[in-house]
XYZ file of C-alpha atoms in Angstrom:
165
model
C 0.000 0.000 0.000
C 1.437 3.372 -0.936
C 2.152 6.024 1.680
C -0.498 8.251 0.072
C -3.155 5.559 0.313
C -2.234 4.778 3.929
C -2.193 8.479 4.801
C -5.551 9.153 3.159
C -7.169 6.143 4.831
C -5.735 7.161 8.195
C -7.054 10.706 7.666
C -10.511 9.312 6.874
C -10.509 7.178 10.039
C -9.260 10.067 12.179
C -11.913 12.365 10.742
C -14.682 9.914 11.653
C -13.640 9.301 15.285
C -11.793 12.446 16.392
C -14.830 13.955 18.133
C -16.034 10.698 19.716
C -14.566 10.614 23.238
C -15.516 7.088 24.247
C -14.998 3.700 22.658
C -16.247 0.309 23.694
C -12.939 -1.574 23.997
C -13.415 -5.317 23.401
C -10.903 -7.946 24.498
C -10.879 -11.683 24.989
C -10.492 -13.180 28.468
C -8.544 -16.322 29.388
C -11.576 -18.496 28.504
C -12.047 -16.881 25.103
C -15.099 -14.832 26.164
C -15.442 -11.392 24.598
C -15.660 -8.535 27.101
C -16.246 -4.854 26.369
C -15.804 -1.806 28.528
C -16.072 1.941 27.856
C -12.706 3.659 27.540
C -11.776 7.270 26.867
C -9.738 7.668 23.717
C -6.688 9.781 24.574
C -5.071 10.323 21.195
C -4.707 9.217 17.599
C -1.052 9.715 16.772
C 0.498 10.564 13.399
C 1.000 6.848 12.650
C -2.703 6.096 13.169
C -2.307 4.392 16.543
C -5.046 4.901 19.140
C -4.001 5.474 22.759
C -5.766 4.723 26.045
C -4.782 4.925 29.717
C -5.318 1.933 31.981
C -3.954 0.369 35.160
C -1.793 -2.714 35.551
C -4.426 -4.005 37.987
C -7.233 -4.183 35.381
C -8.526 -7.185 33.479
C -7.879 -5.191 30.270
C -4.139 -5.200 30.984
C -4.156 -8.966 31.562
C -6.374 -9.772 28.573
C -4.106 -7.919 26.160
C -1.081 -9.872 27.358
C -2.791 -13.148 26.446
C -4.890 -12.036 23.441
C -3.675 -8.796 21.806
C -6.321 -8.753 19.031
C -8.977 -6.185 20.009
C -11.919 -4.250 18.651
C -12.910 -0.653 19.335
C -16.466 0.532 18.670
C -17.168 4.253 18.377
C -20.678 5.710 18.133
C -21.998 9.226 17.723
C -25.776 8.734 17.460
C -26.558 12.456 17.007
C -24.305 12.548 13.933
C -25.414 9.056 12.845
C -21.806 7.877 12.723
C -20.660 4.422 13.817
C -17.123 3.038 13.497
C -15.631 -0.360 14.321
C -11.815 -0.620 14.472
C -9.974 -3.956 14.581
C -6.336 -4.090 15.532
C -3.581 -5.283 17.780
C -3.138 -3.827 21.252
C 0.221 -3.341 22.897
C 0.905 -2.699 26.537
C 3.135 0.363 26.929
C 4.984 1.347 30.093
C 6.710 4.589 29.167
C 6.662 7.313 31.845
C 7.689 10.022 29.374
C 4.841 9.105 27.003
C 2.387 8.954 29.921
C 3.463 12.444 31.035
C 3.314 13.814 27.482
C -0.289 12.640 27.072
C -1.406 13.645 30.598
C -4.669 15.595 30.843
C -7.347 16.573 33.360
C -9.521 13.612 32.394
C -6.722 11.196 33.258
C -6.242 12.993 36.581
C -9.833 12.152 37.542
C -9.193 8.415 37.107
C -5.588 8.406 38.324
C -5.409 10.863 41.245
C -1.777 9.933 41.971
C -0.796 11.528 38.681
C 1.386 10.365 35.802
C 3.971 8.882 38.162
C 1.463 6.353 39.542
C 3.349 3.053 39.087
C 0.126 1.263 38.074
C -0.762 3.757 35.371
C 0.165 2.546 31.898
C -0.874 2.989 28.281
C -2.500 0.796 25.692
C -1.604 1.463 22.061
C -3.916 -0.018 19.447
C -2.428 -0.451 15.995
C -5.476 -0.571 13.713
C -5.447 -2.811 10.679
C -9.051 -2.372 9.531
C -11.987 -0.119 10.245
C -15.560 -0.262 9.066
C -17.955 2.665 9.278
C -21.584 3.555 8.805
C -22.469 7.209 8.307
C -26.108 8.078 7.650
C -25.231 11.732 7.188
C -28.848 12.880 7.366
C -31.130 14.033 10.134
C -33.378 11.719 12.130
C -36.411 13.163 10.355
C -34.951 12.321 6.935
C -34.091 8.816 8.138
C -37.631 8.303 9.480
C -39.047 9.507 6.170
C -36.783 7.065 4.272
C -37.890 4.179 6.525
C -41.576 5.053 6.095
C -41.073 5.318 2.340
C -39.358 1.912 2.331
C -42.286 0.339 4.204
C -44.777 1.802 1.734
C -42.788 0.903 -1.401
C -41.384 -2.436 -0.225
C -37.820 -1.234 -0.881
C -34.903 -1.200 1.537
C -34.260 2.277 3.013
C -31.111 4.176 2.099
C -28.927 3.781 5.166
C -26.260 6.262 4.099
C -22.606 5.637 3.528
C -20.881 2.393 4.535
C -17.240 1.665 3.948
C -14.145 -0.248 4.953
C -10.740 1.282 5.611
C -7.749 -1.049 5.456
C -4.673 0.281 7.201
């Protein structure tokens, strides 16, 4: 894949999720069960990696060690935008990176600050994303659904696409 293609696909992904603060972060436990929890997205770096804070005492930290393949689901219902990102998670213990990304939101969850020895980062390297973007108001969507019922046709559900990183 050319650098231009990768850069344009990364830009498209970043554009879709930049304003969505929370993701449902899905991992696999030791028994192979899928578990999801809400996580605050901290950053999308220039390489397209997504960053999250966590603690070494969480199940998330342990799950990633055993099963690094993860999924992130982003939703912005008011904008009718939904994004699913598949990738590989890495556990990162880098005090300088933790300090560089520090913010007031992190302070609320980690009151001992960026030097808390249990505070660490998760970096997700995305390899594929899929998105659904209706792009129209709820009223337009309701009209399209009603029209579909009356005509027997499937409603137009907007734009759907796949981004391969």
